[in-house]
Coordinates of C-alpha atoms in Angstrom, one line a residue:
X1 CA -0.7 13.5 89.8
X2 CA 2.1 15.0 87.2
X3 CA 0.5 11.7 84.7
X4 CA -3.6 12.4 85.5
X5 CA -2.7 15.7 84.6
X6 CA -1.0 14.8 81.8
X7 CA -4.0 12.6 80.5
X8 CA -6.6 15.2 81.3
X9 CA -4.8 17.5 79.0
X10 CA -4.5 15.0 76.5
X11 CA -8.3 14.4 76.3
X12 CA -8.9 17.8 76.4
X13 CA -6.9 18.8 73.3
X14 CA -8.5 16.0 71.4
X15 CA -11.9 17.0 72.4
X16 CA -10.8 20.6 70.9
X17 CA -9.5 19.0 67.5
X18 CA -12.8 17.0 67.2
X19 CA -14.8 19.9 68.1
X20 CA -13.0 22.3 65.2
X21 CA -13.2 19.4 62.8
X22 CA -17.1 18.6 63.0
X23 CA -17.7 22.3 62.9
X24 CA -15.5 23.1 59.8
X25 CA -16.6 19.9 58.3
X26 CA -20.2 19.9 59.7
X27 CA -21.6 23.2 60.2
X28 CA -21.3 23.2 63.8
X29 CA -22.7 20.9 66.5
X30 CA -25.4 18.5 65.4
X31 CA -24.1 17.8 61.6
X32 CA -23.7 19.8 58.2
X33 CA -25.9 22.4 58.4
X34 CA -27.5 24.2 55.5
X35 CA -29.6 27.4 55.2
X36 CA -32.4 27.3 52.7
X37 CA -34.1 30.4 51.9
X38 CA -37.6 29.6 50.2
X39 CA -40.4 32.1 49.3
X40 CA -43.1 29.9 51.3
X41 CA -42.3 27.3 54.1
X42 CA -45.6 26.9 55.5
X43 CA -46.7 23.9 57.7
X44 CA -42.6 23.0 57.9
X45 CA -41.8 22.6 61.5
X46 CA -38.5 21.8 63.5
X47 CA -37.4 18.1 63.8
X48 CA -39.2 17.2 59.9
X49 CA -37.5 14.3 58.0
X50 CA -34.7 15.9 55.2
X51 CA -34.4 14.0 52.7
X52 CA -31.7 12.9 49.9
X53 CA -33.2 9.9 46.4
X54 CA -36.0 9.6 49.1
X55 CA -33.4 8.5 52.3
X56 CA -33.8 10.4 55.2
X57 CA -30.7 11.7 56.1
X58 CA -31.7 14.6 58.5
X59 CA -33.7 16.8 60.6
X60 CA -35.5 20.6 60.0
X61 CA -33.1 22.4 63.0
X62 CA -35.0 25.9 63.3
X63 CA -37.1 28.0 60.7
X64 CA -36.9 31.9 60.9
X65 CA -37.8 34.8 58.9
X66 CA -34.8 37.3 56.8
X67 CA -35.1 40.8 56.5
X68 CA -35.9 40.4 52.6
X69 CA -39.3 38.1 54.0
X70 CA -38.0 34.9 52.9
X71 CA -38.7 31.7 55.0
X72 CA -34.9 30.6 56.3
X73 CA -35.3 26.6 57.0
X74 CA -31.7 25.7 58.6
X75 CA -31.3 21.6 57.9
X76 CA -28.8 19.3 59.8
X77 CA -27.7 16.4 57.5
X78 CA -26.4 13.6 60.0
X79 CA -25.5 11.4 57.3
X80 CA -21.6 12.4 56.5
X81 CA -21.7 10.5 53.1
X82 CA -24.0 13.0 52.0
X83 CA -21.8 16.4 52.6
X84 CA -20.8 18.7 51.0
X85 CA -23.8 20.4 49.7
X86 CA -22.2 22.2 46.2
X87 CA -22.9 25.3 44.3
X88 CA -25.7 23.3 42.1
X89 CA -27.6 22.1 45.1
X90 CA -31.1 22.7 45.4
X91 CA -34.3 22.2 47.9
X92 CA -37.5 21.8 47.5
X93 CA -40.1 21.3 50.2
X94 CA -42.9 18.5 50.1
X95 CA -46.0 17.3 51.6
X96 CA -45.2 13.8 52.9
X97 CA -49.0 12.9 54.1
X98 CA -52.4 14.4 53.8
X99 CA -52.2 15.9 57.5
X100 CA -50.2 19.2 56.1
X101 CA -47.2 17.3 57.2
X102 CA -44.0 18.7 55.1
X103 CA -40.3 17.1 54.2
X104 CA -37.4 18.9 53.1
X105 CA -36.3 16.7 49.8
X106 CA -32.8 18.1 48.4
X107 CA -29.8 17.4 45.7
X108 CA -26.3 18.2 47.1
X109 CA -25.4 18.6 43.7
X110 CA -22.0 17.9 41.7
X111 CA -18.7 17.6 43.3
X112 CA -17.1 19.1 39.8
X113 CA -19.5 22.6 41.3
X114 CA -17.6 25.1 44.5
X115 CA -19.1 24.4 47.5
X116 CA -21.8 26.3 49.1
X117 CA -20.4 29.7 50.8
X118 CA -20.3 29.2 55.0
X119 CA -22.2 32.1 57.1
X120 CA -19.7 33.8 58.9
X121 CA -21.7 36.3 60.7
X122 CA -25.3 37.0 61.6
X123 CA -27.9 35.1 61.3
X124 CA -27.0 31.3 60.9
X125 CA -23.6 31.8 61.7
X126 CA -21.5 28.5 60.8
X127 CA -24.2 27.5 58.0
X128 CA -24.0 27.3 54.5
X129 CA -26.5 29.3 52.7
X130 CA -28.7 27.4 49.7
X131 CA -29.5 30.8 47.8
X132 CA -33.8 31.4 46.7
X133 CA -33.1 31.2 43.3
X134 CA -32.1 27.1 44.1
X135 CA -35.0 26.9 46.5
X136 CA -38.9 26.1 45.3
X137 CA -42.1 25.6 47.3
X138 CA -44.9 24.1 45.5
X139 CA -48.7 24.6 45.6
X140 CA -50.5 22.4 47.4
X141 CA -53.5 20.5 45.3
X142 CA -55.6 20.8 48.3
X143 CA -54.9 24.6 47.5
X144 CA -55.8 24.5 43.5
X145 CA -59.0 22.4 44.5
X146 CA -60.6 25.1 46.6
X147 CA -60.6 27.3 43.7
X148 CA -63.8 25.8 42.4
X149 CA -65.6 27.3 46.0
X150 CA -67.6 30.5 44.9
X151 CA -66.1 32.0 48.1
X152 CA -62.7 31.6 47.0
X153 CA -62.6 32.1 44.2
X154 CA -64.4 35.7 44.8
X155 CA -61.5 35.9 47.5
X156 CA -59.0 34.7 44.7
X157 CA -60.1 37.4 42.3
X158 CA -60.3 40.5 44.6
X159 CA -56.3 39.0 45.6
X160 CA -55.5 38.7 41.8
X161 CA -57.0 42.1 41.3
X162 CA -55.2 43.9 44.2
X163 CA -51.8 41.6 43.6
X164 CA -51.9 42.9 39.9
X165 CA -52.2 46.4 41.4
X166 CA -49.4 45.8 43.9
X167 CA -47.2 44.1 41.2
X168 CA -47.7 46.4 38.5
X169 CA -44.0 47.5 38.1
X170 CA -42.8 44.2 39.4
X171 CA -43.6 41.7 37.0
X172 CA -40.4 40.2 37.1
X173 CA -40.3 39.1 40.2
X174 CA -43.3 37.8 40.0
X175 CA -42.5 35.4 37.4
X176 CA -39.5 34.6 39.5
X177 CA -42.0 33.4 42.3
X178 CA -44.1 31.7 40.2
X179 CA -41.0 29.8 38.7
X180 CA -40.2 29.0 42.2
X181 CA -43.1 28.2 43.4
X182 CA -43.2 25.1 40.6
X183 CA -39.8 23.9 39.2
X184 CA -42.0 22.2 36.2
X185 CA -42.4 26.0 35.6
X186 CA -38.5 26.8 35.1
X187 CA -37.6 23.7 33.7
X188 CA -40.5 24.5 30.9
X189 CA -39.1 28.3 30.8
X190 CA -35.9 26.4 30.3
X191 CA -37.3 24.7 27.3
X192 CA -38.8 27.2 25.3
X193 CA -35.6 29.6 25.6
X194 CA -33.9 26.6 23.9
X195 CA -36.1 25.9 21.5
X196 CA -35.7 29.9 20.7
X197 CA -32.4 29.8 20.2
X198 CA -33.0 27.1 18.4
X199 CA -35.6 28.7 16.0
X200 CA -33.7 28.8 12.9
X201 CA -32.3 25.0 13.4
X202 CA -35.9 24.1 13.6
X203 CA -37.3 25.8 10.8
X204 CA -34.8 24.5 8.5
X205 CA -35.1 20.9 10.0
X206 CA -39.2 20.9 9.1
X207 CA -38.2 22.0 5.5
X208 CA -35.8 19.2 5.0
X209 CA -37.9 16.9 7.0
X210 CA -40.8 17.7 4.6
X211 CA -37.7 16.4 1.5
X212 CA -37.2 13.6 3.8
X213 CA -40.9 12.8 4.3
X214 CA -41.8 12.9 0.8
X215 CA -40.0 9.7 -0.2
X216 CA -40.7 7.9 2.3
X217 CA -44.5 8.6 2.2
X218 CA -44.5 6.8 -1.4
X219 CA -42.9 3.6 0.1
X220 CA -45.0 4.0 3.4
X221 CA -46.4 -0.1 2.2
X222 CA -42.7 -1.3 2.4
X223 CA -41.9 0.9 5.4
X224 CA -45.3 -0.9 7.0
X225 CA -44.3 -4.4 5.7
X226 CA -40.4 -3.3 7.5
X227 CA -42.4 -2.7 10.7
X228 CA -44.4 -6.0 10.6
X229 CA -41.4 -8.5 9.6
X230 CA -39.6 -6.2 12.4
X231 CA -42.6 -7.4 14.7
X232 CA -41.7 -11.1 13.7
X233 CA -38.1 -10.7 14.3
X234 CA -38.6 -9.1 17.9
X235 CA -40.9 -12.7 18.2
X236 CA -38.3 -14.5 17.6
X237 CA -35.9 -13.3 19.6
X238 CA -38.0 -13.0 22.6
X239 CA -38.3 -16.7 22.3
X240 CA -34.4 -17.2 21.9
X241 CA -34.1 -14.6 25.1
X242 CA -32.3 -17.7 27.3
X243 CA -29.9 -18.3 24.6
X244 CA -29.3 -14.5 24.1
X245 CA -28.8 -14.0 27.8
X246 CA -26.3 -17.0 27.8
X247 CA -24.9 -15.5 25.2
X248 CA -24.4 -12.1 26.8
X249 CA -23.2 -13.7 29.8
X250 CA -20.0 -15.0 27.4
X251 CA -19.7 -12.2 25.9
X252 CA -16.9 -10.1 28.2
X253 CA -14.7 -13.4 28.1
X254 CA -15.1 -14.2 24.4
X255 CA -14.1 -10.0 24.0
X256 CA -11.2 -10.2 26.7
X257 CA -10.0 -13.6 23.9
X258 CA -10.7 -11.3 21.1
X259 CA -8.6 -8.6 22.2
X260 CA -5.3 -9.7 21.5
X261 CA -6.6 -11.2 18.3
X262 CA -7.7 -7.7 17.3
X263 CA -4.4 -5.7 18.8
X264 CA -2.5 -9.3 15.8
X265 CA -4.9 -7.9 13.6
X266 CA -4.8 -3.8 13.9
X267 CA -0.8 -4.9 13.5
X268 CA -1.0 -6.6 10.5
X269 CA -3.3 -3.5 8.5
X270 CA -0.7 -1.5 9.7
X271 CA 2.3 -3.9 7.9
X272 CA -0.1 -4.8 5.1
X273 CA -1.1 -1.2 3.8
X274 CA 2.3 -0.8 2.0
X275 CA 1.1 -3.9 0.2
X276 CA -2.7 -2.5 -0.3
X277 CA -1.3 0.8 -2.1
X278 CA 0.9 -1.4 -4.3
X279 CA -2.2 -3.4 -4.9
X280 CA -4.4 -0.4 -5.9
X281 CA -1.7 0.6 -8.2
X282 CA -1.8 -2.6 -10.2
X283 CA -5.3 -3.2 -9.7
X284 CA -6.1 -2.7 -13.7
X285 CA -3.4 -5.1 -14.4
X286 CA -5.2 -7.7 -12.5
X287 CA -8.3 -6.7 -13.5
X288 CA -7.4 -7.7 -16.6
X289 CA -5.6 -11.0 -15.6
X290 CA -8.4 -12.1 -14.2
X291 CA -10.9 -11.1 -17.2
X292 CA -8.4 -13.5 -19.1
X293 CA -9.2 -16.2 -16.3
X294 CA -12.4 -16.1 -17.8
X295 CA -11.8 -18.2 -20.6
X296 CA -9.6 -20.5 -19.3
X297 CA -11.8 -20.7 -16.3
X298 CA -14.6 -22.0 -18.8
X299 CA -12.4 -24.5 -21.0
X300 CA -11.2 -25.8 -17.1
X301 CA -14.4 -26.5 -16.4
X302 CA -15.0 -28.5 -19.2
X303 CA -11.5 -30.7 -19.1
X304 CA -12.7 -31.3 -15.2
X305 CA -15.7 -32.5 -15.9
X306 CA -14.1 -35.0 -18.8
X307 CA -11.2 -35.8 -16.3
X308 CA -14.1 -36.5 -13.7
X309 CA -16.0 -39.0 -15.8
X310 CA -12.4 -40.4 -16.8
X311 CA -11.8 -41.0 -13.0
X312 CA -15.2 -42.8 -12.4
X313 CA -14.6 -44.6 -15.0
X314 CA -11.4 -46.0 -14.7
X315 CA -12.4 -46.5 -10.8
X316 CA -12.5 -50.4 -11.0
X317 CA -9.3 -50.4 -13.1
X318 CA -7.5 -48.9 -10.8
X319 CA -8.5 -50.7 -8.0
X320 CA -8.0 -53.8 -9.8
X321 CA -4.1 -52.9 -10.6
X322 CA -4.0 -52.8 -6.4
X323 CA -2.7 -56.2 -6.5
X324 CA -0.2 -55.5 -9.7
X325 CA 1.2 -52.4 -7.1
X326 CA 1.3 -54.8 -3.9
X327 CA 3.8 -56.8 -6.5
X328 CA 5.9 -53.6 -7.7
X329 CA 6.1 -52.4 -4.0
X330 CA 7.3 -56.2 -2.9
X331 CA 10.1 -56.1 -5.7
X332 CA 11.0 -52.6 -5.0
X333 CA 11.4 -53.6 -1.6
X334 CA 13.4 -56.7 -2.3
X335 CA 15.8 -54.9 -5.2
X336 CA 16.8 -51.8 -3.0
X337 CA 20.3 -53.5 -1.7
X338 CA 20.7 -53.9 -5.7
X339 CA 19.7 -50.4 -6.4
X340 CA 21.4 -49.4 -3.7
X341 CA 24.6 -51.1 -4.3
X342 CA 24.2 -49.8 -8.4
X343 CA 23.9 -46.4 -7.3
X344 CA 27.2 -46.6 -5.1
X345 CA 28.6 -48.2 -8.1
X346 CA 27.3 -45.3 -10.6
X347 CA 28.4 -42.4 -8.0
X348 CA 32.1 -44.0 -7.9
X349 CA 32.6 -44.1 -11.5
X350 CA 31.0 -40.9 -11.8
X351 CA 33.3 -38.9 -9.2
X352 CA 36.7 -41.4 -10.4
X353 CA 36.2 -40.7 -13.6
X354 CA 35.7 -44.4 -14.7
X355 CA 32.5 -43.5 -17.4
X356 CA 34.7 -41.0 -19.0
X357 CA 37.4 -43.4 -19.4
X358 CA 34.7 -46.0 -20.6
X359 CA 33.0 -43.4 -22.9
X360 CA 37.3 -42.6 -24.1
X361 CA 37.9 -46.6 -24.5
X362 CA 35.2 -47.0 -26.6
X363 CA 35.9 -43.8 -28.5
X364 CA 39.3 -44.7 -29.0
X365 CA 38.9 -48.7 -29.4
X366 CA 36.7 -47.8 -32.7
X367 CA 39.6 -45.6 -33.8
X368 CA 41.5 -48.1 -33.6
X369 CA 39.7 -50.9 -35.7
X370 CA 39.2 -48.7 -38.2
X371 CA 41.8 -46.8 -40.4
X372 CA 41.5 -44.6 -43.2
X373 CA 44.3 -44.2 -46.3
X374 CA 44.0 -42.7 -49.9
X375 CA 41.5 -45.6 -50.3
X376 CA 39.2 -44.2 -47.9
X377 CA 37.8 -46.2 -44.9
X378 CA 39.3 -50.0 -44.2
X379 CA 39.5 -52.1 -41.0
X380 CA 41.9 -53.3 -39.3
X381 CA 40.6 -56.5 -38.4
X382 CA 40.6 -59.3 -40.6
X383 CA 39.8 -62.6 -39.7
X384 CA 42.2 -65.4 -39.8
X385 CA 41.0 -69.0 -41.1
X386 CA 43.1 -72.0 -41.2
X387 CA 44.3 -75.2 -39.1
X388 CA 45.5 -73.2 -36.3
X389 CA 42.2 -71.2 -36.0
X390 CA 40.1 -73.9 -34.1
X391 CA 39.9 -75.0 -30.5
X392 CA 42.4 -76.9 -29.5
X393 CA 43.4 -78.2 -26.2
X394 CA 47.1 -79.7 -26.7
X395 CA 49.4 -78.0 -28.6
X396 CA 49.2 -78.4 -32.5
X397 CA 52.7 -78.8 -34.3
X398 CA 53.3 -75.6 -36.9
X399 CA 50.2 -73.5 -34.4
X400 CA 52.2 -70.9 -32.8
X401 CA 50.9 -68.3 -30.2
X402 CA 53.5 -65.8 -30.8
X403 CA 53.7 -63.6 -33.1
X404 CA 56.9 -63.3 -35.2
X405 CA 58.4 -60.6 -37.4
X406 CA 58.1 -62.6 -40.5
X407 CA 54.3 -63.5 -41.9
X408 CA 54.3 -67.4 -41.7
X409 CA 50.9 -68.1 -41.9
X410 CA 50.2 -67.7 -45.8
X411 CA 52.1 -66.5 -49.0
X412 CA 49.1 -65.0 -50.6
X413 CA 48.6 -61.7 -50.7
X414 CA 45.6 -61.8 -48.4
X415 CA 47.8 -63.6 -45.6
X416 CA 50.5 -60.7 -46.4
X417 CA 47.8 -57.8 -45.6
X418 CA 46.8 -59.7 -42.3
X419 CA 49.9 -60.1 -41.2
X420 CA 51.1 -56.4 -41.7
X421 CA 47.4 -55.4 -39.8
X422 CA 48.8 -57.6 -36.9
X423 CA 52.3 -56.0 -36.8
X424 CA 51.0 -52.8 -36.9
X425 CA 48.7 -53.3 -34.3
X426 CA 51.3 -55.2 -32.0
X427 CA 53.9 -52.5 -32.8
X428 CA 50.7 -50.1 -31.2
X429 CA 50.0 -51.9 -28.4
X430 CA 53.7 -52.0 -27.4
X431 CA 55.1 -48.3 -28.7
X432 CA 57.6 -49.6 -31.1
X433 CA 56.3 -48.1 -33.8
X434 CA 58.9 -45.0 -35.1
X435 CA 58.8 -42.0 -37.6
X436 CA 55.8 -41.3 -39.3
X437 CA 53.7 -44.3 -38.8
X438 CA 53.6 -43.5 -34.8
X439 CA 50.2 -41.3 -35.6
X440 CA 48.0 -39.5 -33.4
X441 CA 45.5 -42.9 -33.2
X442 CA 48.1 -45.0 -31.8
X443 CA 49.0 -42.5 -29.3
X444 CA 46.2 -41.9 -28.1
X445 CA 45.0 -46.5 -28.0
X446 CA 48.6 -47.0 -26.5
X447 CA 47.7 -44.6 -23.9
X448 CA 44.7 -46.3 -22.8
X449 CA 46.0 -49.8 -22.9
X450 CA 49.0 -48.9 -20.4
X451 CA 46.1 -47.0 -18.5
X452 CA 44.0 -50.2 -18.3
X453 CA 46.7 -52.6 -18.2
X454 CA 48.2 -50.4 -15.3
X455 CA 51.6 -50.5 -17.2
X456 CA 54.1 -46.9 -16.6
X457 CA 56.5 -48.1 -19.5

């Protein structure tokens, strides 16, 4: 029993939380109900279609009268995805067929507007109020065609008549109801109040539209020729229209590719407009480097076209040395060990030293053959003719290889010079020599002989 009770007073507060959350939400039982005050609801009747873009989304719940004569239509809209109704909300009731019958067709408005204010006493209690002023109720044509009766429109005047004596100090809300009555009316009112504030704006912009105009009336045959050939173009491209709409259809992917291109590319202006201004400032400088191109340009353009016909011409030349470069490639190929081994050669003598030592023999070996005295220049080489001078291979009796520190081979004075040149340069070779005749020369030949012969003595 203690559990059943339990349960029962479960369901019973959730019944009481749905209850107080349709009626805050909705208006009460039934859905979200609205009160719409209209000047006229005639031939509206309880359980009528409501309706929202032409979706019915409700019911007329009940129509009454307010102490200020208004027609009070309470709606229930049973679609939830059409609540709230907000602050810009408005109503308007319309004949749905050409039996009288009448729909409720209504805008709940913006959500960025307040909400409509809830009825908390009185009168539609729990509603929200739609205000007259948001409200219209339109004249039926049926109405506006009975106008051409003569009995009506004798009715008509003796109303117009009395209603002009009735209304005579309330004008205003007569235009009110007439506004209402036709929302063409207000929006029109609307309009013209614009265009009145606007008065001044206008004016000016048929003065400078007349300066615009003017022009453009003188060149009204090109402006007619810019239609035609605009005429052509639209031609055209209604006949490309499947490749334009394939092309559309790429379009978001080839953007969404282009993207990071452009974010490379708004990164680079930023980097290169240090470089722009620098530009700028030495854009007369290369305004006049390039002027200068000019001439050099033309001259170029000359020597190309020489150098061109050069080309063709030498074109069989060249191909006919193809078998002369087959041959230079082939020995080029075959003497690279050569080369290669020269070239290890060259580098070792160059980083021992050897072709500095070659360049001193040579330097030194010339001053060494040739001496210079009071006489001037002389040489120290003579040559030596007589029996022991040829090629012999045995021995020859009185032929000696050795030299000796007497001249033997002639008495004449000739023989005598030779044989002093021989001492001297044996004296040299060896570092005998003492005093004065040790000069710089044979310092510096016997030097490089002991370097060449290897000899530290």
């Amino acid at each position: 029993m203690r559990r059943v009770a339990a349960l029962l007073a479960t369901v019973a507060v959730a019944a009481v939380v749905v209850v107080l959350v349709v009626s805050s939400v909705g208006g009460g039982a039934g859905g979200y109900r609205v009160e719409a005050l209209f000047d006229n609801a005639g031939f509206a009747v309880p359980g009528e279609q409501v309706r929202i873009a032409g979706a019915p989304v409700g019911t007329i719940w009940a129509l009454s009268v307010t102490k200020q004569n208004l027609a009070a239509v309470t709606i229930t809209i049973s679609n939830r995805d059409f609540v709230p109704f907000y602050a810009n909300a408005t109503c308007t009731i319309r004949p749905q067929s050409l039996i009288a019958e009448r729909y409720v067709d209504c805008s709940p408005g913006n959500s960025g507007q307040k909400r409509l204010r809830r009825i908390t006493s009185g009168s539609g209690k729990g509603s929200y109020l739609l205000p007259v002023s948001q409200t219209s109720s339109p004249i039926d044509p049926d109405i506006v065609q009975d106008v051409s009766q003569d009995s009506v429109r004798e009715s008509l005047s003796v109303i117009l008549n009395e209603l002009g004596t009735g209304l005579a100090a309330r004008g205003s809300d007569l235009n009110k109801v007439i506004l209402r009555a036709d929302p063409g009316l207000a929006q029109t009112e609307r309009v013209f109040n614009v265009l009145a504030s606007q008065n001044k704006v206008l004016a000016k912009l048929a003065t400078d539209s007349n300066t615009v105009l003017a022009p453009l009336a003188k060149t009204r045959n090109s402006l007619a020729d810019f239609v035609v050939q605009a005429n052509k173009t639209a031609g055209a491209s209604a006949a490309q229209r499947t490749q334009l709409a394939a092309s559309i259809r790429l379009l978001p992917s080839f953007l969404k590719q282009l993207k990071p291109l452009m974010a490379d590319l708004g990164q680079l202006a930023s980097q290169g407009t240090p470089i722009v201004k620098d530009a700028g400032s030495s854009a007369a400088s290369l305004d006049a480097e390039f002027k200068t191109l000019v001439p050099f340009a033309s001259r170029a353009k000359t020597a190309i076209t020489n150098l061109g016909s050069a080309a063709q011409q030498s074109e069989s030349s060249l191909v006919n040395s193809e078998g002369l470069a087959k041959q230079l490639e082939s020995v080029g190929n075959a003497t690279a060990p050569t080369v290669e081994s020269l070239q290890k050669l060259l580098t070792s003598l160059d980083s021992t030293g050897g072709i500095a030592q070659l360049m001193q023999l040579l330097f030194y070996g010339t001053g060494a053959t040739n001496g210079y005295n009071a006489d001037g220049h002389y040489i120290r080489l003579s040559p030596v003719v007589g029996s022991c001078t040829a090629y012999a291979r045995t021995p020859v009796a009185g032929c000696s290889a050795n030299f000796s520190g007497a001249s033997t081979s002639s008495a004449s004075s000739a023989g005598s010079a030779s044989a002093k040149i021989a001492k001297e340069a044996v004296d040299a070779v060896t570092g005998r020599q003492t005093g004065a005749s040790k000069t710089a020369e044979t310092k510096r030949l016997s030097g490089l002989l002991r370097y060449l012969t290897g000899s530290q003595s």
